[in-house]
Tab-separated table of C-alpha atoms and ligand atoms in Angstrom:
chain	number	residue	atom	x	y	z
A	8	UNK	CA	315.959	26.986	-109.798
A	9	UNK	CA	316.421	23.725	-111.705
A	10	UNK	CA	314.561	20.815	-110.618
A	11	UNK	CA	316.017	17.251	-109.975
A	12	UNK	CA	313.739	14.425	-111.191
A	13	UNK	CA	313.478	11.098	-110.026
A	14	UNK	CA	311.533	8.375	-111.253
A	15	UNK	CA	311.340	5.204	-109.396
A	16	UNK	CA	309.567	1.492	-110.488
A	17	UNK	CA	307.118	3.683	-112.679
A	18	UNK	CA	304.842	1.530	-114.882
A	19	UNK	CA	301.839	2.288	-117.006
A	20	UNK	CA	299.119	-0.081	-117.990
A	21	UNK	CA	296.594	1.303	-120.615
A	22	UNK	CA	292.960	-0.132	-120.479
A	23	UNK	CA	294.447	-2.734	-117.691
A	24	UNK	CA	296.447	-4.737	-120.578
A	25	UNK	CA	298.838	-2.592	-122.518
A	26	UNK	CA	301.767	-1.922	-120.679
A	27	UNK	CA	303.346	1.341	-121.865
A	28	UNK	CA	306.023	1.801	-119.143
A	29	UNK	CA	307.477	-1.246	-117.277
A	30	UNK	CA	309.728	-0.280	-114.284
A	31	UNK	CA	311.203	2.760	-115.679
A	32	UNK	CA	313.864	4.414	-112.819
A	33	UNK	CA	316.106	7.331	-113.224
A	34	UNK	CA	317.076	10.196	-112.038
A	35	UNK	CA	317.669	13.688	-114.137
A	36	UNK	CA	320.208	15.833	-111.943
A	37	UNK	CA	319.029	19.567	-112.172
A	38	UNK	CA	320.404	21.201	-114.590
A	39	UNK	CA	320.815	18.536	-116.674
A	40	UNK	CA	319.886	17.655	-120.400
A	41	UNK	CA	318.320	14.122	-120.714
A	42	UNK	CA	317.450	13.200	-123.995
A	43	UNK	CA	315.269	9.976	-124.000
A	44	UNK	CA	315.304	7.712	-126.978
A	45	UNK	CA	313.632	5.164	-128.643
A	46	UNK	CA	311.890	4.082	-131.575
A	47	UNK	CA	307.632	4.504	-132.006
A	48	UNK	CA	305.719	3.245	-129.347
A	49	UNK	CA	308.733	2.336	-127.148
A	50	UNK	CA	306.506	4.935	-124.432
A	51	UNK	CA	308.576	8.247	-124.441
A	52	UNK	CA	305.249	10.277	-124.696
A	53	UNK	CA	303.427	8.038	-122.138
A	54	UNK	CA	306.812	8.776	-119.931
A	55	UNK	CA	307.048	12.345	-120.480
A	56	UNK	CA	303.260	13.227	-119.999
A	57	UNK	CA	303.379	11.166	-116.744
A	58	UNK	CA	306.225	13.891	-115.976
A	59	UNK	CA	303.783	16.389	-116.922
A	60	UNK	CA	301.152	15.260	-114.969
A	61	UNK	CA	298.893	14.567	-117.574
A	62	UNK	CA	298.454	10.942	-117.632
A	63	UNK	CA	298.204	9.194	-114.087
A	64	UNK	CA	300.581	6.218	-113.224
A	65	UNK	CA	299.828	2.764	-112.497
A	66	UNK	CA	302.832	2.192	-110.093
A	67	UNK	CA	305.935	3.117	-108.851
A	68	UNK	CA	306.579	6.821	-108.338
A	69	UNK	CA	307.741	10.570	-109.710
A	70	UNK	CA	309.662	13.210	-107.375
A	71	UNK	CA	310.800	16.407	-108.605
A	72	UNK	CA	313.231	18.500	-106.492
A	73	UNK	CA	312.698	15.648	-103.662
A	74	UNK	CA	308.753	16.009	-103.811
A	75	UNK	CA	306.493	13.223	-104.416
A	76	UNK	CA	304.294	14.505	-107.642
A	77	UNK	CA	303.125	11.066	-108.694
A	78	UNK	CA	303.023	7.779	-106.556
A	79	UNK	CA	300.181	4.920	-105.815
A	80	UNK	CA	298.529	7.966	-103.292
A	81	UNK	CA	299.419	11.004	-105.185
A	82	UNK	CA	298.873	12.905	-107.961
A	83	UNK	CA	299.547	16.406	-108.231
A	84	UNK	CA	298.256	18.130	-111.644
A	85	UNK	CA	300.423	19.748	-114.268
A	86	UNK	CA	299.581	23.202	-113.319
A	87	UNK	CA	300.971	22.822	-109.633
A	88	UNK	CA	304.740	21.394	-111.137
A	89	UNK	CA	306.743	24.069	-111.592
A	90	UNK	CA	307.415	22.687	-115.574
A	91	UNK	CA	306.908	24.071	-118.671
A	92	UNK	CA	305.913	21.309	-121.936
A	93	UNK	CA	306.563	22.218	-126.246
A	94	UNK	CA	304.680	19.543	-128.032
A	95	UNK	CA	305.246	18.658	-131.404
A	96	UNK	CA	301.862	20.293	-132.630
A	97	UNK	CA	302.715	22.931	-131.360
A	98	UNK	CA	299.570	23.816	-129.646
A	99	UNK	CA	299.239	27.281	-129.430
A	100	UNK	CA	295.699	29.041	-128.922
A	101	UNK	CA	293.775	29.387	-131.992
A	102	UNK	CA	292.348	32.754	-130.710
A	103	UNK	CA	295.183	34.430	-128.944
A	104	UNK	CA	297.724	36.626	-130.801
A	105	UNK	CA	301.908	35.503	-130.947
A	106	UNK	CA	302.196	37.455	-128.176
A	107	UNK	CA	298.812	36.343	-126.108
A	108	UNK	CA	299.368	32.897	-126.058
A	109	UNK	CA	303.165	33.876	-124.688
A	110	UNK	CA	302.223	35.990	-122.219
A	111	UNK	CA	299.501	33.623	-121.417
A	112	UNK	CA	302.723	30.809	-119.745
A	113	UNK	CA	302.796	33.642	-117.296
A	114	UNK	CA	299.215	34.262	-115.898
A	115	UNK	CA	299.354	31.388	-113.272
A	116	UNK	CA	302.650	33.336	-111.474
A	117	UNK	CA	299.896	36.107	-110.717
A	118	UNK	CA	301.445	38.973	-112.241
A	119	UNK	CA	299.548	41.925	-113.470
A	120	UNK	CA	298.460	42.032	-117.642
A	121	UNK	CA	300.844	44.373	-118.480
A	122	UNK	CA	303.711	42.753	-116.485
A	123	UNK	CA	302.812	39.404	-118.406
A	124	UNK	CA	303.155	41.180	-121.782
A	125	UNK	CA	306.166	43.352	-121.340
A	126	UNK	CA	308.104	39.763	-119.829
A	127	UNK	CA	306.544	38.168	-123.464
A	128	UNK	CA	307.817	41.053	-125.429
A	129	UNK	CA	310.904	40.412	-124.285
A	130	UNK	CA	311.154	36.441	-124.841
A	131	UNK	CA	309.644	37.089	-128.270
A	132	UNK	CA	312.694	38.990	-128.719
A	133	UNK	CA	315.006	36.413	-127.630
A	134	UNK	CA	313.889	33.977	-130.032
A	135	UNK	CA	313.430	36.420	-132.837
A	136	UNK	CA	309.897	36.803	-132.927
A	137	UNK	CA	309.363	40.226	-132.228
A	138	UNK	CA	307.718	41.134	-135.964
A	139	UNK	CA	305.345	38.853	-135.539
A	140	UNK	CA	303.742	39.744	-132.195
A	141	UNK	CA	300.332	40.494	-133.556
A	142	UNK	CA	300.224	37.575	-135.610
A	143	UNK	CA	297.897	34.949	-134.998
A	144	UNK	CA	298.994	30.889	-134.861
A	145	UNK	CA	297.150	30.473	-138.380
A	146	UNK	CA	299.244	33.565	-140.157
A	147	UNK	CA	302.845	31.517	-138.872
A	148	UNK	CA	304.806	28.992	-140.820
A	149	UNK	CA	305.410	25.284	-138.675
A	150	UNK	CA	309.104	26.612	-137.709
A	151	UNK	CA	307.179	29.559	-136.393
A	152	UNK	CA	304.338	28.487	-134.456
A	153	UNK	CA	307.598	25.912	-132.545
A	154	UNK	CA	309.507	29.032	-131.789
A	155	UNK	CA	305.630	30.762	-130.198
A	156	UNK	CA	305.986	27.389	-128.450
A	157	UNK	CA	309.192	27.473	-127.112
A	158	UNK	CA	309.033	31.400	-126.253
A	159	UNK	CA	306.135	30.344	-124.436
A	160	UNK	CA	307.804	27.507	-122.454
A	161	UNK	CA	310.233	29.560	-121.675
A	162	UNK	CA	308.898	32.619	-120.798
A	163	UNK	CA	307.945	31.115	-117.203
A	164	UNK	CA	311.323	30.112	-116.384
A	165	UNK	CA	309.826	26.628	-115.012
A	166	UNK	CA	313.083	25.001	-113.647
A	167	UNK	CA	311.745	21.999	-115.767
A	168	UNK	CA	311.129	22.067	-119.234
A	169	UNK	CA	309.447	18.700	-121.216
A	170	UNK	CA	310.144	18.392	-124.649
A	171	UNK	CA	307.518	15.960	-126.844
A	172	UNK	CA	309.392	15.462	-129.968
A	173	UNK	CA	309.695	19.079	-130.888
A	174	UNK	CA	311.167	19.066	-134.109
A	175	UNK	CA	309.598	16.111	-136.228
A	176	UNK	CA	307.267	17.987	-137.943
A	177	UNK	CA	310.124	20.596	-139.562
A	178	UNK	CA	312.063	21.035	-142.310
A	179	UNK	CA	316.279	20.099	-141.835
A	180	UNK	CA	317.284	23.449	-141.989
A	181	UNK	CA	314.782	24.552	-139.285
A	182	UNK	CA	315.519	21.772	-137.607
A	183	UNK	CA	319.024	22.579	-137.091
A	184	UNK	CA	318.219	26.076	-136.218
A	185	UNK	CA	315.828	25.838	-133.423
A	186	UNK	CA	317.316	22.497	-132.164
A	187	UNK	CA	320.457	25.125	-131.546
A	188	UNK	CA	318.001	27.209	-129.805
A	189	UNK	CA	316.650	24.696	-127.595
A	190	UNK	CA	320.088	23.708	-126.466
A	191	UNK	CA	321.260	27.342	-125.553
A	192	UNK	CA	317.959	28.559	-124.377
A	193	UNK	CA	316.842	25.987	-122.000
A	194	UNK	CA	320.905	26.320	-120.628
A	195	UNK	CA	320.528	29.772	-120.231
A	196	UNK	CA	317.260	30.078	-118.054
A	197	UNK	CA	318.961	27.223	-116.265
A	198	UNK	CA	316.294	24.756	-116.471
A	199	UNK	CA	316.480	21.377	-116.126
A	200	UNK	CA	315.418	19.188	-119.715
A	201	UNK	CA	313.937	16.038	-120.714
A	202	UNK	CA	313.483	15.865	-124.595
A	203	UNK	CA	312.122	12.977	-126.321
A	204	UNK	CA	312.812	11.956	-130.288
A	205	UNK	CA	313.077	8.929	-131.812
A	206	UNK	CA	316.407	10.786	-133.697
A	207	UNK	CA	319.248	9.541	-131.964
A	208	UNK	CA	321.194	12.372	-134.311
A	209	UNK	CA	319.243	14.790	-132.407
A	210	UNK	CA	319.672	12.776	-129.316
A	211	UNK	CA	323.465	12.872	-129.387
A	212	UNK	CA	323.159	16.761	-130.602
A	213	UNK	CA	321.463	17.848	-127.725
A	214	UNK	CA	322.425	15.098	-124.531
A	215	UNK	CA	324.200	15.811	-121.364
A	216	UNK	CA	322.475	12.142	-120.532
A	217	UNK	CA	321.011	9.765	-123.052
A	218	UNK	CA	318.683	7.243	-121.805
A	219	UNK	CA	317.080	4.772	-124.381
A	220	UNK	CA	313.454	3.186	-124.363
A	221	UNK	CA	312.632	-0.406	-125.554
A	222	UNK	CA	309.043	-1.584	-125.259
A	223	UNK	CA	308.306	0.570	-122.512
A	224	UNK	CA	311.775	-0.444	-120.645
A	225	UNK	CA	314.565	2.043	-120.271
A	226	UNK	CA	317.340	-0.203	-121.410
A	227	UNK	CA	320.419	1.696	-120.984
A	228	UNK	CA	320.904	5.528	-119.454
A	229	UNK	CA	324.701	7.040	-119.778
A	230	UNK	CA	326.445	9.876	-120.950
A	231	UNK	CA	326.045	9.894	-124.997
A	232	UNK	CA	329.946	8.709	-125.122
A	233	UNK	CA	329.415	5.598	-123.324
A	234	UNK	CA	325.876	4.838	-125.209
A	235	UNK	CA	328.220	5.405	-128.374
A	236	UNK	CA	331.198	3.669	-127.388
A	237	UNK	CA	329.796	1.035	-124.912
A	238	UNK	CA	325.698	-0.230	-125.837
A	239	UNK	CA	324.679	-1.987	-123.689
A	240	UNK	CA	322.590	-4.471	-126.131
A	241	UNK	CA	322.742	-4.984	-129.564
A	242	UNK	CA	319.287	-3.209	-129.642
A	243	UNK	CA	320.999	0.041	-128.209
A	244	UNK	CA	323.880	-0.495	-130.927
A	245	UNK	CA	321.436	-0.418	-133.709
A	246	UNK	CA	319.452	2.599	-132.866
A	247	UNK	CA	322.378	4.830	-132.383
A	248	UNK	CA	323.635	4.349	-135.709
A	249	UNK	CA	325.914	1.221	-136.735
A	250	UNK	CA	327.732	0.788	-140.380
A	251	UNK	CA	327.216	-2.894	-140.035
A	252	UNK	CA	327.286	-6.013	-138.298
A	253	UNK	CA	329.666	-9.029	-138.303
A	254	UNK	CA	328.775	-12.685	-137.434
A	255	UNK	CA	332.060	-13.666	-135.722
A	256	UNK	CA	333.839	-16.861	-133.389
A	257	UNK	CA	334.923	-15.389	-130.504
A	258	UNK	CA	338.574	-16.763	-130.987
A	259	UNK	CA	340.347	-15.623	-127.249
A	260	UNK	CA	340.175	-12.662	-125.029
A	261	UNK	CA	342.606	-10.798	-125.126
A	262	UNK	CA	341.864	-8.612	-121.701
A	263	UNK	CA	338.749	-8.508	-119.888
A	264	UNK	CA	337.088	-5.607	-122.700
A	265	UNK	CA	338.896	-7.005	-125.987
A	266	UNK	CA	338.587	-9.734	-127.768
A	267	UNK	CA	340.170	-11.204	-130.903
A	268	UNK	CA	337.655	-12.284	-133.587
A	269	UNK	CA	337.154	-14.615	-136.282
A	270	UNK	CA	334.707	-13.601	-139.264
A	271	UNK	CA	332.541	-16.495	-140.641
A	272	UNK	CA	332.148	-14.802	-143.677
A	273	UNK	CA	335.180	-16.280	-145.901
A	274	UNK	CA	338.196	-13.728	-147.032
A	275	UNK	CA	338.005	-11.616	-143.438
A	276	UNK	CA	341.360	-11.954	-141.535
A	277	UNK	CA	340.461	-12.581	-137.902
A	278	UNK	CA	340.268	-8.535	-135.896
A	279	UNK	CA	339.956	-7.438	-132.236
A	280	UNK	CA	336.919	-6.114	-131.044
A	281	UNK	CA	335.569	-4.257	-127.728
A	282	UNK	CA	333.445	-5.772	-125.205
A	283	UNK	CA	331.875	-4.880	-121.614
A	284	UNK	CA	333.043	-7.902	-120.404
A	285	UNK	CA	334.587	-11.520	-120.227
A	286	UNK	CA	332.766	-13.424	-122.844
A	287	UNK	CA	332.595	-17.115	-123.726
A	288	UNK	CA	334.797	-18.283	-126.750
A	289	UNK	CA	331.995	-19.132	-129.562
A	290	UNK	CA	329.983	-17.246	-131.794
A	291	UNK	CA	328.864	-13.986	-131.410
A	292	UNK	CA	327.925	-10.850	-133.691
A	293	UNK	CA	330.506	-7.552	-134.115
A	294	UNK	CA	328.518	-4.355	-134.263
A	295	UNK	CA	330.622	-1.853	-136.257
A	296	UNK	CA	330.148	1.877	-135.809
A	297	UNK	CA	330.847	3.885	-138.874
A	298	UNK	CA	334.039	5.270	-136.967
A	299	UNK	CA	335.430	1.693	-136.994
A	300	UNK	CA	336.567	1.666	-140.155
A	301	UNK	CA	339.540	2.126	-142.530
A	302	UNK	CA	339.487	2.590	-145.976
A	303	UNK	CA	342.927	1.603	-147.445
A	304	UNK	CA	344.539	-0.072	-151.055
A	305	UNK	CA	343.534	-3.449	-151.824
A	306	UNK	CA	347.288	-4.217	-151.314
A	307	UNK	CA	347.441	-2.768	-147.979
A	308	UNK	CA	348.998	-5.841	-145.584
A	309	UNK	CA	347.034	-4.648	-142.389
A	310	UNK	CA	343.716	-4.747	-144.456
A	311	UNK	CA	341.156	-6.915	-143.223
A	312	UNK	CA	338.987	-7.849	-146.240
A	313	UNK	CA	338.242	-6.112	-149.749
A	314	UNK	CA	335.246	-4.625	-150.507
A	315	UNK	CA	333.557	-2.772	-153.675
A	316	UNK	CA	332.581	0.425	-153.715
A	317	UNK	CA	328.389	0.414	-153.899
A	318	UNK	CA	327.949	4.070	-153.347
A	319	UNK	CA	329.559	7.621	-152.907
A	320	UNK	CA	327.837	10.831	-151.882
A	321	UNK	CA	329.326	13.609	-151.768
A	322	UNK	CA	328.686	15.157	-148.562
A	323	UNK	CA	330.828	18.654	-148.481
A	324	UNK	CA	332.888	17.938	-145.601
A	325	UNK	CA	334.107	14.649	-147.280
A	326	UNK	CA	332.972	11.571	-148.914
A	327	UNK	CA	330.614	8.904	-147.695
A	328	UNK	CA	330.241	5.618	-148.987
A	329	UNK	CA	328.695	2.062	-149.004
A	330	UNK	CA	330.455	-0.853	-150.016
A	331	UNK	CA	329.672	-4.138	-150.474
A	332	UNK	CA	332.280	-6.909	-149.056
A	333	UNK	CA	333.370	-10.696	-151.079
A	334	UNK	CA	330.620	-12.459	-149.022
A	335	UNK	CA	327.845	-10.029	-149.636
A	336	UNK	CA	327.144	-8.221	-146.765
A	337	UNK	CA	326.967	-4.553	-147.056
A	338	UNK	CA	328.742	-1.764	-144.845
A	339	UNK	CA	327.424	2.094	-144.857
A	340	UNK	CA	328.286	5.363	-143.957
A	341	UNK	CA	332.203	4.845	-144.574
A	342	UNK	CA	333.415	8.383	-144.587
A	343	UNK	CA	336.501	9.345	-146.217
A	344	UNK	CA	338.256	12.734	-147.522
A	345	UNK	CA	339.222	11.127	-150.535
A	346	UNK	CA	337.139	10.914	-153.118
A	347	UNK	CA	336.488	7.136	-154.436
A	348	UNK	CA	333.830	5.792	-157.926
A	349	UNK	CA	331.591	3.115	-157.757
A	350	UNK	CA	332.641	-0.209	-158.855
A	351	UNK	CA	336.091	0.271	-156.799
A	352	UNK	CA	337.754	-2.687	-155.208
A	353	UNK	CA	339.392	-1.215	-151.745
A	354	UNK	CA	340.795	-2.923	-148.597
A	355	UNK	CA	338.931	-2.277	-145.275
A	356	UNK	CA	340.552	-1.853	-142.028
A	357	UNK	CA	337.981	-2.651	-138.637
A	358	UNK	CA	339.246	-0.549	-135.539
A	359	UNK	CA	338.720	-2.134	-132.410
A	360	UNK	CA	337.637	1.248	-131.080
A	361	UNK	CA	334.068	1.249	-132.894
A	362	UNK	CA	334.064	-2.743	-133.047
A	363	UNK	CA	331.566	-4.192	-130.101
A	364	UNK	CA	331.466	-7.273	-129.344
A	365	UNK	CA	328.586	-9.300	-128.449
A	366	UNK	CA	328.503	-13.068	-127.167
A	367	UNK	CA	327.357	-14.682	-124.561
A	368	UNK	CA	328.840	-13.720	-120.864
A	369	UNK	CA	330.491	-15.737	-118.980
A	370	UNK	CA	328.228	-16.082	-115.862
A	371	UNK	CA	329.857	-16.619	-112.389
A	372	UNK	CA	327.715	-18.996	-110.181
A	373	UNK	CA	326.372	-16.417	-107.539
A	374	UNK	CA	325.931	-20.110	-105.186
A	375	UNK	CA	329.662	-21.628	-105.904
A	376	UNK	CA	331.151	-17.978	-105.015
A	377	UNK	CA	329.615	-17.460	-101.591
A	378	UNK	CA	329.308	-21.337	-100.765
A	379	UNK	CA	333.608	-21.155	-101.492
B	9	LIG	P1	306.016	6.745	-128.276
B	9	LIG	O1	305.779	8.155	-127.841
B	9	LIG	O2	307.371	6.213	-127.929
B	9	LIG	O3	305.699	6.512	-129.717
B	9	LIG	P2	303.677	6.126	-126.630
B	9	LIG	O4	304.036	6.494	-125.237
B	9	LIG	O5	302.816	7.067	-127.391
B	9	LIG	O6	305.011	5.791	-127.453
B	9	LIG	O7	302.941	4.713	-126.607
B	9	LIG	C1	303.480	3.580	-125.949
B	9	LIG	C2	302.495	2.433	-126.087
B	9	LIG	O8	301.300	2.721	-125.364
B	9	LIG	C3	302.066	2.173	-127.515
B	9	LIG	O9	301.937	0.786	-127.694
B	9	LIG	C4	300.730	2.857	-127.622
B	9	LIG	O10	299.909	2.235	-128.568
B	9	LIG	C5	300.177	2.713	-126.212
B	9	LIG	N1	299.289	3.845	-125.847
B	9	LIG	C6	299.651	5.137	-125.801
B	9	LIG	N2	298.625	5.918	-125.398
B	9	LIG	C7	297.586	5.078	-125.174
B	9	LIG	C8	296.220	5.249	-124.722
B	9	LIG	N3	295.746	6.459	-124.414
B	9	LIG	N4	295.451	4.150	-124.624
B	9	LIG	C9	295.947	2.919	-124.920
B	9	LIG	N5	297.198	2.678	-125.316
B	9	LIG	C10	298.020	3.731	-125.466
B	10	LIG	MG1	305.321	9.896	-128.977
């Protein structure tokens, strides 16, 4: 069965200073994939090993499947949560063979030796391992010794599975691969998932929910169309992959979620943008996804401002490209189909679609609305 986890107020203080987690609450619905991202040190493995069980909180509290694990009172080891972990060392058992340190995952369910094995053989076989069941972890490549780790987290059919940044340590192709494999496998044993890279192309690869870490704060959790399409901070924006960013006058607003902008930069025509909410005309900052934006001729009357073409990589599928605009600032990861040299001068259209907005809100006086 899939477990539902819910995390409420949990903080950790290291060495009673560092704070690695600062009121972190959410819940993971069972079944779910949560991918939880943020950049080094932001706390992911701090969070996900006070999942685990392994490191003890210093407030708030953990439930799985409506169970207190973890609170001010409690603390229920790792071994007695019905969750499975892949590391990104891997961290297999020097001394045990590929198919040992699988069948291992099962020896706390109390089945007999042989039971334990045959349900390994079979998971080895699933994930394509079977040739290399005698093998020891020092005969297997890094992409191998993951897949002995993932056979083994699966092989228990824990209805939680904890992912510590599985895939850092492998090459792009592998990484592809097996990140494939996680996403069907831990679907198919119908296990709940909480997966934690500091990748947000991985993130939005694998995510039913994306929730993303700042200095030990979760600062946004949504589906990974509305962490896309709606950050909610400029932080969030960044992370998940922006072309560029536009220092703007908010000129009017146009409904409560667009607005119409004015560049500072000289030689930009004035272009709507998206926002969460009612802003305050002044300045404020336009942060443009790489789907915002239009390549078109220099002549083009709905262009917004010229640019040169900087760069162009081929990229098989298409054409990507950086270009610089008249005031200097750069914009990446433009993606055409047509093919374009360096040294170009081109038009550039901004979408309000990927254009977000940032200023400052307009703030209704909590006092003023109940006094009225
Ligand atoms: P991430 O996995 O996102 O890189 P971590 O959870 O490992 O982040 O660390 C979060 C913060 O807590 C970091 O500032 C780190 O230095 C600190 N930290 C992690 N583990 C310990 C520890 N055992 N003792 C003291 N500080 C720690
Ligand atoms: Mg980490």
């Amino acid at each position: 069965m899939p477990e539902d986890v819910k995390l409420e107020g949990v903080t950790k203080i290291y060495n009673k200073s560092k704070k690695a987690l600062e009121n972190v609450s959410f819940e993971v619905p069972a079944g779910q994939f949560l991918v939880l991202l943020g950049p080094s040190g932001s706390g992911k493995t701090t969070l996900l090993r006070a999942i685990a069980g392994i490191e003890r909180i210093s407030g708030g509290s953990i439930a799985i499947s409506g169970q207190y694990v973890a609170t001010d009172f409690i603390h229920i080891p790792p071994n007695k949560r019905n969750l499975s972990m892949v590391f990104q060392d891997y961290a297999l058992w020097p001394h045990l063979s590929v198919l040992d340190n699988v069948a291992f995952a099962l020896k706390r369910h109390g089945l007999a030796k042989q039971e334990c094995r045959n349900q390994a053989r079979e998971m080895l076989d699933t994930v394509g391992l079977t040739p290399l069941a005698d093998n020891y972890p020092s005969d297997l490549s890094g992409g191998e010794q993951q897949r002995v780790s993932l056979a083994r987290a699966l092989v228990a059919k824990s209805g939680l599975l904890l992912f510590d940044e599985p895939l850092s340590n492998l090459d792009a192709d592998l990484r592809d691969r097996l990140r494939i494999e996680i996403a069907t496998l831990s679907r198919a044993i119908n296990a709940t998932s909480v997966y934690i890279t500091h990748d947000q192309s991985e993130a939005f690869a694998l995510a039913d929910i994306i929730g993303v870490l700042q200095g030990g704060k979760l600062v946004q959790i949504d589906t990974p169309e509305n962490i896309y399409g709606a950050p909610a901070t400029p932080f969030v924006a960044r992370f998940t992959g922006l072309a560029g960013e536009i220092d703007v006058i908010v000129d009017q607003m146009i409904s409560g979620s667009m607005a119409l902008v004015v560049p500072l930069a000289g030689g930009m025509r004035p272009f709507y943008a998206k926002t969460k909410e009612n802003i305050n005309i002044g300045p404020g900052k336009v942060m443009i996804r790489p789907t915002a934006l239009q390549l078109c001729a220099v002549s083009d009357d709905s262009c917004h401002t010229r640019a040169i073409i900087k760069d162009s990589a081929f990229r098989g599928h298409g054409y990507e490209h950086v270009v610089i605009m008249e005031d200097g600032t750069q914009l990446t990861n433009i993606f055409t189909q047509e093919k374009h040299h360096r040294g170009e001068a081109v038009g550039i259209i901004f979408h309000h679609h990927g254009s977000i907005l940032f200023g400052n809100a307009l703030s209704v006086d909590k006092e003023e609305v109940t006094a009225g």
